[in-house]
Coordinates of C-alpha atoms and ligand atoms in Angstrom, one line a residue:
M1 CA 161.8 60.5 117.2
S2 CA 160.2 59.5 113.9
E3 CA 158.7 56.0 113.2
L4 CA 161.4 53.3 112.5
L5 CA 160.2 51.3 109.4
A6 CA 160.6 47.6 109.8
N7 CA 162.1 45.2 107.3
F8 CA 160.1 42.3 105.9
V9 CA 162.2 39.1 105.8
C10 CA 161.6 35.4 106.5
N11 CA 157.8 36.3 106.4
Q12 CA 158.1 38.5 109.4
W13 CA 158.5 42.3 110.1
Q14 CA 161.9 42.7 111.8
S15 CA 163.4 46.0 113.0
G16 CA 167.1 46.8 112.7
N17 CA 168.9 47.2 115.9
G18 CA 171.6 49.7 114.9
Q19 CA 172.0 53.3 114.0
A20 CA 169.0 54.3 111.9
S21 CA 169.1 56.6 109.0
A22 CA 166.5 59.4 108.8
L23 CA 164.4 60.3 105.7
F24 CA 163.5 64.0 105.3
D25 CA 161.0 66.3 103.6
P26 CA 163.3 68.0 101.1
V27 CA 161.0 71.2 101.1
L28 CA 160.3 71.6 104.9
G29 CA 163.4 69.9 106.1
T30 CA 161.5 67.9 108.8
E31 CA 162.3 64.3 109.6
L32 CA 159.8 61.8 108.4
V33 CA 160.7 58.2 109.2
R34 CA 163.8 56.1 109.8
V35 CA 165.2 52.9 108.2
D36 CA 167.7 50.4 109.6
A37 CA 168.8 47.0 108.4
T38 CA 171.4 46.3 111.2
G39 CA 171.3 42.9 112.7
L40 CA 169.1 41.1 110.2
D41 CA 170.0 37.5 109.6
L42 CA 170.7 38.0 105.8
A43 CA 171.8 34.5 105.2
A44 CA 168.5 33.1 106.6
S45 CA 166.5 35.9 104.9
F46 CA 167.9 35.1 101.4
A47 CA 167.5 31.3 102.0
Y48 CA 163.9 31.7 103.1
A49 CA 163.0 33.8 100.0
R50 CA 165.0 31.4 97.6
N51 CA 163.5 28.2 99.0
Q52 CA 160.0 28.9 100.5
G53 CA 159.1 31.8 98.2
G54 CA 160.6 30.3 95.1
E55 CA 158.9 26.9 95.5
A56 CA 155.6 28.4 96.3
L57 CA 155.6 30.7 93.2
R58 CA 156.9 28.0 90.9
V59 CA 154.0 25.6 91.9
L60 CA 151.6 28.2 90.3
N61 CA 151.4 28.8 86.6
Y62 CA 151.7 32.0 84.7
K63 CA 148.0 32.7 84.7
E64 CA 147.8 32.1 88.5
R65 CA 150.7 34.4 89.2
A66 CA 149.3 37.0 86.9
A67 CA 146.0 36.8 88.9
L68 CA 148.1 37.7 92.0
L69 CA 149.6 40.7 90.2
G70 CA 146.0 41.7 89.3
V71 CA 144.9 41.6 93.0
A72 CA 148.1 43.7 93.9
V73 CA 147.0 46.3 91.4
K74 CA 143.7 46.6 93.2
V75 CA 145.5 47.0 96.6
L76 CA 147.8 49.7 95.2
Q77 CA 144.9 51.6 93.6
A78 CA 143.0 51.5 96.8
N79 CA 145.9 53.1 98.6
R80 CA 146.9 55.6 95.9
D81 CA 146.1 58.8 98.0
K82 CA 148.5 57.7 100.8
Y83 CA 151.2 57.1 98.1
Y84 CA 150.7 60.7 96.8
E85 CA 151.0 62.1 100.3
I86 CA 154.2 60.2 101.0
S87 CA 155.7 61.2 97.6
A88 CA 154.9 64.9 98.2
A89 CA 156.5 64.6 101.7
N90 CA 159.6 62.5 100.9
S91 CA 160.3 63.2 97.2
G92 CA 159.1 66.9 97.1
T93 CA 157.0 66.2 94.0
V94 CA 154.0 68.0 92.7
K95 CA 150.9 65.8 91.8
N96 CA 151.8 65.5 88.1
D97 CA 155.2 64.2 88.9
T98 CA 154.0 61.9 91.5
A99 CA 151.7 60.4 88.9
V100 CA 154.6 59.5 86.7
D101 CA 155.9 57.4 89.6
V102 CA 152.8 56.1 91.3
D103 CA 150.4 55.7 88.4
G104 CA 153.2 54.6 86.2
A105 CA 153.8 51.8 88.7
I106 CA 150.2 50.7 88.8
Y107 CA 149.9 50.8 85.1
T108 CA 153.1 48.7 84.7
L109 CA 151.9 46.2 87.1
S110 CA 148.5 45.9 85.4
T111 CA 150.1 45.6 82.1
Y112 CA 152.1 42.5 83.4
A113 CA 149.0 41.1 84.9
K114 CA 147.3 41.2 81.5
L115 CA 150.4 39.8 79.6
G116 CA 150.7 37.0 82.2
D117 CA 147.1 36.1 82.0
G118 CA 147.7 35.6 78.2
L119 CA 150.4 33.1 78.9
G120 CA 147.9 30.7 80.4
E121 CA 148.4 27.6 82.5
R122 CA 151.8 26.6 81.3
Q123 CA 154.9 26.1 83.7
F124 CA 157.6 27.1 81.2
L125 CA 158.0 28.8 77.9
V126 CA 159.0 27.6 74.4
D127 CA 161.7 29.7 72.6
G128 CA 161.8 29.6 68.9
E129 CA 161.3 26.6 66.6
M130 CA 162.7 23.1 66.5
S131 CA 166.0 22.8 64.5
R132 CA 167.1 19.7 62.8
L133 CA 170.4 18.3 64.1
A134 CA 170.7 15.4 61.7
K135 CA 169.7 14.5 58.2
D136 CA 167.0 12.4 59.6
P137 CA 164.3 14.8 61.1
L138 CA 163.7 12.4 63.9
F139 CA 166.3 14.1 66.1
Q140 CA 166.1 17.9 66.8
S141 CA 166.9 20.8 69.1
Q142 CA 164.4 22.9 70.8
H143 CA 165.0 25.8 73.2
I144 CA 162.9 26.4 76.2
L145 CA 162.8 29.0 79.0
T146 CA 162.4 27.8 82.6
P147 CA 161.9 30.2 85.6
N148 CA 165.1 30.8 87.6
R149 CA 165.4 28.6 90.7
G150 CA 166.9 31.5 92.6
L151 CA 165.7 34.9 94.0
A152 CA 165.8 38.4 92.4
L153 CA 167.6 41.2 94.4
L154 CA 166.1 44.4 93.2
I155 CA 168.2 47.5 94.1
N156 CA 166.6 50.8 93.1
A157 CA 167.5 54.4 92.7
F158 CA 165.9 57.1 94.8
N159 CA 164.1 58.8 92.0
F160 CA 161.4 56.3 91.2
P161 CA 160.5 54.7 94.6
A162 CA 157.2 53.2 93.2
W163 CA 157.7 52.6 89.5
G164 CA 161.3 51.5 90.0
L165 CA 159.9 48.8 92.3
W166 CA 157.2 47.5 90.2
E167 CA 158.8 47.7 86.7
K168 CA 161.2 45.0 88.2
A169 CA 158.9 43.2 90.6
A170 CA 156.1 42.5 88.1
P171 CA 158.2 40.6 85.6
A172 CA 160.0 38.7 88.3
L173 CA 156.9 37.6 90.2
L174 CA 155.2 36.8 87.0
S175 CA 158.1 34.6 86.1
G176 CA 157.9 32.8 89.4
V177 CA 161.0 34.3 91.1
P178 CA 160.8 35.6 94.6
I179 CA 162.0 39.1 95.2
I180 CA 164.1 41.0 97.8
V181 CA 163.7 44.7 97.4
K182 CA 166.3 47.2 98.4
P183 CA 165.0 50.7 97.9
A184 CA 167.4 53.8 97.9
T185 CA 167.5 55.0 101.4
A186 CA 166.6 58.7 100.7
T187 CA 163.1 57.6 99.4
A188 CA 162.5 54.2 100.9
W189 CA 159.2 55.2 102.6
L190 CA 157.0 55.0 99.5
T191 CA 158.5 51.6 98.4
H192 CA 158.1 50.3 101.9
Q193 CA 154.5 51.4 102.2
M194 CA 153.6 49.7 99.0
I195 CA 155.2 46.5 100.1
K196 CA 153.5 46.7 103.4
D197 CA 150.1 47.1 101.9
I198 CA 150.7 44.1 99.6
V199 CA 152.0 42.0 102.5
D200 CA 149.1 43.0 104.7
A201 CA 146.7 42.0 102.0
G202 CA 148.2 38.5 102.0
I203 CA 148.4 38.3 98.3
F204 CA 151.7 36.4 97.6
P205 CA 152.9 33.2 99.3
A206 CA 155.3 33.3 102.2
G207 CA 158.8 34.3 101.0
A208 CA 157.8 35.6 97.7
V209 CA 158.2 39.3 98.7
S210 CA 160.8 40.7 101.1
I211 CA 162.1 44.2 101.6
I212 CA 165.3 45.4 103.3
C213 CA 165.5 49.2 104.0
G214 CA 168.7 50.9 105.0
S215 CA 172.3 49.9 104.3
S216 CA 173.1 47.7 101.3
A217 CA 176.0 46.2 103.3
G218 CA 176.2 42.4 102.8
L219 CA 173.4 42.0 100.4
M220 CA 175.4 41.1 97.4
D221 CA 177.4 38.6 99.6
Q222 CA 174.4 36.4 99.9
L223 CA 173.8 35.8 96.3
E224 CA 174.1 32.2 94.8
P225 CA 174.7 31.2 91.2
F226 CA 171.0 31.0 90.2
D227 CA 170.0 34.4 91.8
V228 CA 169.9 37.6 89.8
V229 CA 170.3 41.3 90.6
S230 CA 168.5 44.1 88.8
F231 CA 170.1 47.3 89.7
T232 CA 169.2 50.9 88.9
G233 CA 171.4 53.7 90.1
S234 CA 174.6 55.6 89.4
A235 CA 177.5 54.3 87.1
E236 CA 179.7 54.3 90.2
T237 CA 177.7 51.9 92.2
A238 CA 177.0 49.8 89.1
Q239 CA 180.7 49.3 88.8
K240 CA 180.9 48.0 92.4
I241 CA 178.1 45.5 91.6
R242 CA 179.7 44.2 88.4
A243 CA 183.0 43.8 90.3
H244 CA 181.4 41.9 93.2
P245 CA 182.7 38.3 93.7
S246 CA 179.1 37.0 93.5
V247 CA 179.0 38.3 89.9
T248 CA 182.7 37.6 88.9
K249 CA 183.0 34.2 90.7
K250 CA 179.5 32.8 90.8
S251 CA 178.1 34.3 87.6
V252 CA 175.2 35.8 89.2
R253 CA 173.2 37.4 86.3
V254 CA 173.1 41.3 86.6
N255 CA 171.0 43.9 84.8
I256 CA 172.3 47.4 85.1
E257 CA 170.4 50.6 84.5
A258 CA 172.7 53.5 85.0
D259 CA 173.0 57.1 84.1
S260 CA 172.6 58.5 80.6
V261 CA 172.9 61.9 78.7
N262 CA 169.8 61.5 76.4
S263 CA 169.3 63.5 73.4
A264 CA 166.6 65.3 71.4
L265 CA 167.3 66.0 67.7
L266 CA 165.6 68.3 65.3
L267 CA 166.2 67.3 61.7
P268 CA 168.3 69.7 59.5
S269 CA 165.4 70.3 57.0
E270 CA 163.2 72.0 59.7
S271 CA 162.7 75.8 59.7
A272 CA 162.1 78.4 62.4
S273 CA 158.4 78.3 61.8
S274 CA 158.1 74.4 61.7
E275 CA 155.6 72.6 64.0
A276 CA 158.5 70.1 64.8
L277 CA 160.6 72.7 66.4
E278 CA 157.6 73.9 68.5
L279 CA 157.1 70.3 69.6
L280 CA 160.7 69.9 70.4
C281 CA 160.7 73.0 72.6
K282 CA 157.7 71.9 74.4
E283 CA 159.0 68.5 75.2
V284 CA 162.4 69.8 76.3
V285 CA 160.7 71.9 78.9
R286 CA 158.6 69.1 80.1
E287 CA 161.6 66.8 80.3
M288 CA 163.7 69.4 82.2
T289 CA 161.0 70.1 84.8
V290 CA 159.1 66.9 85.4
K291 CA 160.4 65.4 88.8
S292 CA 162.7 68.5 88.7
G293 CA 164.7 66.7 86.0
Q294 CA 165.4 63.7 88.3
K295 CA 164.5 61.2 85.6
C296 CA 167.1 58.8 84.0
T297 CA 165.4 59.3 80.6
A298 CA 165.4 63.2 80.8
I299 CA 166.6 65.1 77.8
R300 CA 170.0 66.5 78.7
R301 CA 171.3 67.4 75.2
I302 CA 169.2 69.2 72.6
F303 CA 170.6 69.1 69.0
I304 CA 169.4 71.7 66.5
P305 CA 170.8 73.2 63.3
Q306 CA 173.1 76.2 63.9
S307 CA 170.7 78.5 62.2
L308 CA 167.9 77.7 64.7
Y309 CA 170.0 78.1 67.9
A310 CA 168.9 81.5 68.8
V311 CA 165.2 80.8 67.9
A312 CA 165.2 77.6 70.0
A313 CA 167.0 79.2 72.9
Q314 CA 164.3 81.9 73.0
A315 CA 161.4 79.5 72.6
I316 CA 162.5 77.2 75.3
S317 CA 163.5 80.1 77.7
A318 CA 160.0 81.6 77.3
R319 CA 158.4 78.3 78.4
L320 CA 160.9 77.8 81.3
K321 CA 159.9 81.3 82.5
K322 CA 156.4 80.1 83.2
I323 CA 157.6 77.3 85.6
T324 CA 156.8 78.0 89.3
I325 CA 159.1 76.5 91.8
G326 CA 158.5 75.6 95.5
N327 CA 156.3 73.7 98.0
P328 CA 154.5 70.9 96.0
R329 CA 151.5 71.3 98.4
N330 CA 150.9 74.7 97.0
E331 CA 148.5 74.4 93.9
T332 CA 150.3 77.2 92.1
V333 CA 153.6 75.4 92.1
S334 CA 154.5 73.4 88.9
M335 CA 157.9 72.1 90.0
G336 CA 158.9 70.8 93.4
A337 CA 162.2 70.0 95.0
L338 CA 165.2 67.8 94.5
V339 CA 165.3 64.8 96.7
N340 CA 167.8 66.1 99.3
R341 CA 170.6 68.5 100.1
E342 CA 173.2 66.2 98.7
Q343 CA 171.4 66.1 95.3
F344 CA 170.9 69.9 95.6
N345 CA 174.7 70.4 96.0
T346 CA 175.6 67.9 93.3
V347 CA 173.3 69.6 90.8
K348 CA 174.7 73.0 91.8
S349 CA 178.3 71.9 91.2
G350 CA 177.4 70.0 88.1
V351 CA 175.9 73.2 86.5
M352 CA 179.1 75.1 87.5
Y353 CA 181.2 72.4 85.9
L354 CA 179.2 72.6 82.6
K355 CA 179.2 76.3 82.7
E356 CA 183.0 76.3 82.1
Q357 CA 182.3 75.0 78.6
T358 CA 178.9 76.6 77.8
E359 CA 177.0 79.9 78.0
V360 CA 173.9 80.3 80.1
L361 CA 170.7 80.8 78.1
Y362 CA 168.3 80.7 80.9
E363 CA 168.6 80.5 84.7
T364 CA 166.3 81.2 87.7
G365 CA 167.4 82.2 91.2
T366 CA 166.3 80.2 94.3
D367 CA 164.8 83.3 95.8
E368 CA 161.9 82.9 93.4
L369 CA 160.5 80.0 95.5
I370 CA 156.8 79.8 96.4
D371 CA 155.8 78.8 99.9
A372 CA 159.4 77.6 100.6
D373 CA 162.4 78.8 102.5
P374 CA 165.3 78.9 100.1
G375 CA 167.6 78.3 103.1
I376 CA 165.9 74.9 103.7
A377 CA 164.1 73.8 100.6
C378 CA 166.2 71.7 98.2
C379 CA 164.5 73.5 95.1
V380 CA 166.5 74.3 92.1
G381 CA 165.2 76.4 89.1
P382 CA 165.7 75.2 85.6
T383 CA 168.9 76.1 83.7
L384 CA 169.3 76.0 80.0
L385 CA 172.9 76.1 78.8
G386 CA 174.2 76.4 75.3
T387 CA 177.4 75.6 73.2
R388 CA 176.7 78.6 71.0
S389 CA 178.4 77.4 67.8
A390 CA 178.8 74.2 65.9
N391 CA 182.6 74.2 66.5
Q392 CA 182.1 74.8 70.2
S393 CA 179.8 71.8 70.2
D394 CA 182.7 69.6 69.2
A395 CA 184.9 71.1 71.8
S396 CA 182.5 71.2 74.7
T397 CA 183.2 67.6 75.8
R398 CA 181.6 67.9 79.2
V399 CA 178.1 68.2 78.0
H400 CA 178.4 64.8 76.3
E401 CA 179.9 63.2 79.4
M402 CA 178.2 64.7 82.4
E403 CA 174.7 63.8 83.6
V404 CA 173.5 66.7 85.9
F405 CA 170.5 64.9 87.6
G406 CA 168.3 68.0 87.9
P407 CA 166.4 70.5 85.7
V408 CA 169.4 71.1 83.5
A409 CA 169.8 70.7 79.7
T410 CA 172.2 72.0 77.0
L411 CA 171.3 73.4 73.6
I412 CA 173.8 72.1 71.1
P413 CA 174.0 73.5 67.6
Y414 CA 175.3 71.3 64.7
R415 CA 176.4 72.5 61.3
N416 CA 173.5 73.5 59.1
N417 CA 172.4 70.7 56.6
D418 CA 174.9 68.2 58.2
L419 CA 173.0 65.4 59.9
N420 CA 176.2 63.5 60.2
H421 CA 177.6 66.1 62.4
A422 CA 174.6 65.9 64.7
L423 CA 174.9 62.0 64.7
K424 CA 178.5 62.2 65.6
L425 CA 177.8 64.5 68.5
I426 CA 175.0 62.4 69.8
R427 CA 177.2 59.3 69.8
L428 CA 179.7 61.2 72.1
G429 CA 177.1 60.2 74.8
Q430 CA 178.6 56.8 74.6
G431 CA 175.2 55.0 74.6
S432 CA 171.9 56.4 76.1
L433 CA 168.5 55.2 77.2
V434 CA 166.6 57.3 74.8
V435 CA 166.7 59.7 71.9
S436 CA 163.8 61.7 70.4
I437 CA 163.9 62.8 66.7
F438 CA 161.7 65.7 65.7
G439 CA 160.8 66.2 62.1
T440 CA 158.1 66.5 59.5
D441 CA 159.2 64.3 56.5
H442 CA 158.3 60.6 57.4
N443 CA 160.9 59.2 55.0
E444 CA 163.6 61.4 56.4
L445 CA 162.7 60.4 59.9
A446 CA 162.7 56.7 59.1
Q447 CA 166.2 57.0 57.5
V448 CA 167.6 58.5 60.6
V449 CA 166.1 55.8 63.0
P450 CA 168.7 53.0 62.3
E451 CA 171.5 55.5 62.7
L452 CA 170.6 55.8 66.4
T453 CA 169.2 52.4 67.4
D454 CA 172.7 51.0 67.8
S455 CA 173.5 53.5 70.6
H456 CA 170.1 53.9 72.3
G457 CA 167.6 51.5 73.9
R458 CA 164.7 53.4 72.6
V459 CA 164.2 55.9 69.8
H460 CA 161.1 58.1 70.1
V461 CA 160.1 59.7 66.9
V462 CA 157.8 62.8 66.9
S463 CA 156.1 64.2 63.8
P464 CA 153.1 66.5 63.8
D465 CA 150.7 63.8 62.9
I466 CA 151.2 62.0 66.3
A467 CA 151.8 65.2 68.3
A468 CA 148.7 64.6 70.5
L469 CA 149.1 60.9 70.5
N470 CA 152.7 60.2 71.5
T471 CA 153.5 59.1 75.0
G472 CA 156.4 61.4 75.5
H473 CA 160.2 61.1 75.4
G474 CA 160.8 60.3 79.0
N475 CA 157.8 58.2 79.8
V476 CA 158.9 54.6 80.1
M477 CA 156.1 52.3 78.7
P478 CA 156.0 48.7 79.7
Q479 CA 155.4 47.6 76.1
S480 CA 158.8 49.1 75.0
L481 CA 162.2 48.2 76.0
H482 CA 163.9 50.2 78.8
G483 CA 167.7 50.3 79.0
G484 CA 170.6 51.5 76.9
P485 CA 174.0 50.3 75.7
G486 CA 177.3 51.6 76.9
R487 CA 177.4 54.1 79.7
A488 CA 173.6 53.7 80.2
G489 CA 174.5 50.3 81.8
G490 CA 173.9 47.8 78.9
G491 CA 170.7 46.6 80.5
E492 CA 167.3 45.6 79.3
E493 CA 164.0 45.9 81.2
L494 CA 160.4 45.8 80.2
G495 CA 159.6 45.6 76.5
G496 CA 156.4 43.5 77.2
L497 CA 157.1 39.7 77.6
R498 CA 160.8 40.2 76.7
A499 CA 161.3 41.3 80.4
L500 CA 160.6 37.7 81.5
N501 CA 163.8 36.5 79.8
F502 CA 166.0 38.0 82.5
Y503 CA 164.1 35.9 85.1
H504 CA 164.3 32.6 83.1
R505 CA 167.0 30.2 82.0
R506 CA 167.3 29.3 78.4
A507 CA 168.3 25.7 77.6
A508 CA 168.5 23.6 74.5
V509 CA 166.7 20.3 74.6
Q510 CA 168.1 17.7 72.1
A511 CA 165.7 14.8 71.7
S512 CA 163.4 12.8 69.4
T513 CA 161.0 15.0 67.5
S514 CA 158.2 13.1 69.2
V515 CA 159.5 14.0 72.7
L516 CA 160.0 17.6 71.6
S517 CA 156.5 17.8 70.3
Q518 CA 155.1 16.6 73.6
L519 CA 157.3 19.1 75.4
T520 CA 156.4 22.1 73.2
K521 CA 152.7 21.2 73.7
L522 CA 153.3 21.9 77.5
G523 CA 155.0 25.2 77.0
Q524 CA 153.9 26.5 73.6
L525 CA 152.8 30.3 73.5
S526 CA 149.3 30.5 72.1
Ligands
LIG1 P1 173.1 55.1 93.7 O1 173.7 56.0 94.7 O2 174.0 54.4 92.8 O3 172.1 54.1 94.6 C1 171.3 53.2 93.9 C2 171.0 52.0 94.8 O4 172.2 51.3 95.1 C3 170.5 52.5 96.2 O5 169.5 51.6 96.5 C4 171.7 52.4 97.0 O6 171.3 52.3 98.4 C5 172.3 51.2 96.4 N1 173.8 50.9 96.8 C6 174.7 51.8 97.1 N2 175.9 51.2 97.2 C7 175.7 49.9 96.9 C8 176.5 48.8 97.1 N3 177.8 48.9 97.2 N4 176.0 47.6 96.7 C9 174.7 47.4 96.5 N5 173.8 48.5 96.4 C10 174.3 49.7 96.7 O7 172.1 55.9 92.8 P2 171.0 57.0 93.2 O8 171.7 58.2 93.6 O9 170.0 56.5 94.0 O10 170.3 57.3 91.8 C11 170.5 58.3 90.8 C12 171.3 57.6 89.6 O11 170.4 56.6 89.1 C13 171.4 58.6 88.4 O12 172.6 58.6 87.9 C14 170.3 58.1 87.4 O13 170.7 58.4 86.1 C15 170.2 56.7 87.7 N6 169.0 56.1 87.3 C16 169.0 55.3 86.2 C17 167.7 54.8 85.7 C18 167.7 53.9 84.6 O14 166.7 53.2 84.4 N7 168.7 53.7 83.8 C19 166.6 55.1 86.5 C20 166.7 55.9 87.5 C21 167.9 56.4 87.9 P3 171.5 53.5 99.4 O15 170.5 54.5 98.8 O16 171.1 53.0 100.7 O17 172.9 54.0 99.3

């Protein structure tokens, strides 16, 4: 039987005593490790984190906590090779895809270590300026942000076991808020290993970091009014979290990152020979195939003028043809597997569902796998679908609603020279994490941006002058906001120091200007 991973709560490693769930290699089908949270004293675990962990973290200032993040970065860097092996085994990812998760995690953590160092030795943050409350300027109002006196429950999706952990943990710990991590069961191993390495290194005070692997049952029940939940996952689970009594009755603060049908848009003024079109096709293929399309930010809908439909279909298909699929340990493979059989089946049925309203522009068969048995490996080749005509783009409602979480995208033509038609179609996504706009004319690009910022958390603009510089549509940079309105969950993460807001409480202080001056000296941002 495979190793049973222990949970770390109340500053101790504790194994579950129930029916463990096994984690598998999605390419070889072998069992890797098991997880189980049965029998843990959740009430004691949450109280320990909230009280011991919270108090110990809050005694420190931002600079001291940032220094701890810096030490954690070094520990993760030292164990990087181990994380790559776990990722290949449990997530079926090739090295480039593992880098997005593992190196993305380390970069995000190190960014917060640097940002936190800049906050210095203060214990709270000043928000905005003083405002006069009376004619006499002697009495004013000043807002300040104080770290939450609760814990952060971090619930993550299966597709980013490393980055998903640290993009939440870094701002929480920097804010002085203890964390309880609940990784998605399918890929919990990598998250567990990272937390184990951090715990073994003795970096954070007792209670600051806990991990519970296995069933989520009962976790939400433990939350108290000053705790927060940061959730990433499906819209369906998000709905359960929002409806939980801890949220509805105790006002536990929730951040939701859910699914999203992200877009790429080519401006109407572009031609078949334009560099912007070429850049779009290249990025679409990257987005479809990185992590086998299991990225919340991946491009699912590609909007191009009707006149360029055939050209774009051909250019994207030609690039997709070069993708090699199979065992990520084989150096000739460029795209690995989906995470498990369940996802494999979900992607297959999702493609069938979309096909009823689209035509197939490119598709590969699973018999083309390298070094992998199609009967066992959860590998799926890329599929490019298309809505064929601008009229059909309006009628094909499913492509605007359905997120197929795999290497699948749909080419959607809009009426020639009709940008408003494209914008209307993009908005049918009901709010997404990110949209990329491809074009040459800077003025035209700038004019489109505010048309899309209301419905997207991030707008990525690609023009030929920054072709080599841009960080990519799907890469989430810690400097930029991550999250999206509407169906994307309505959450906000990252965005530099903005991420700290979620882990702080804002309060207005009304006092003598002299008192406020003393106060702001203590918490002023330099
Ligand atoms: P999921 O099934 O919703 O699971 C997400 C997490 O919630 C897992 O840790 C899961 O634990 C836990 N969970 C399940 N039921 C719960 C409950 N009743 N209470 C509390 N926690 C519960 O999602 P997934 O399949 O792992 O992830 C895929 C989805 O995530 C996709 O739709 C993708 O778009 C989205 N995603 C979004 C972002 C973003 O930033 N917006 C990023 C990545 C992924 P178990 O695994 O143990 O069930």
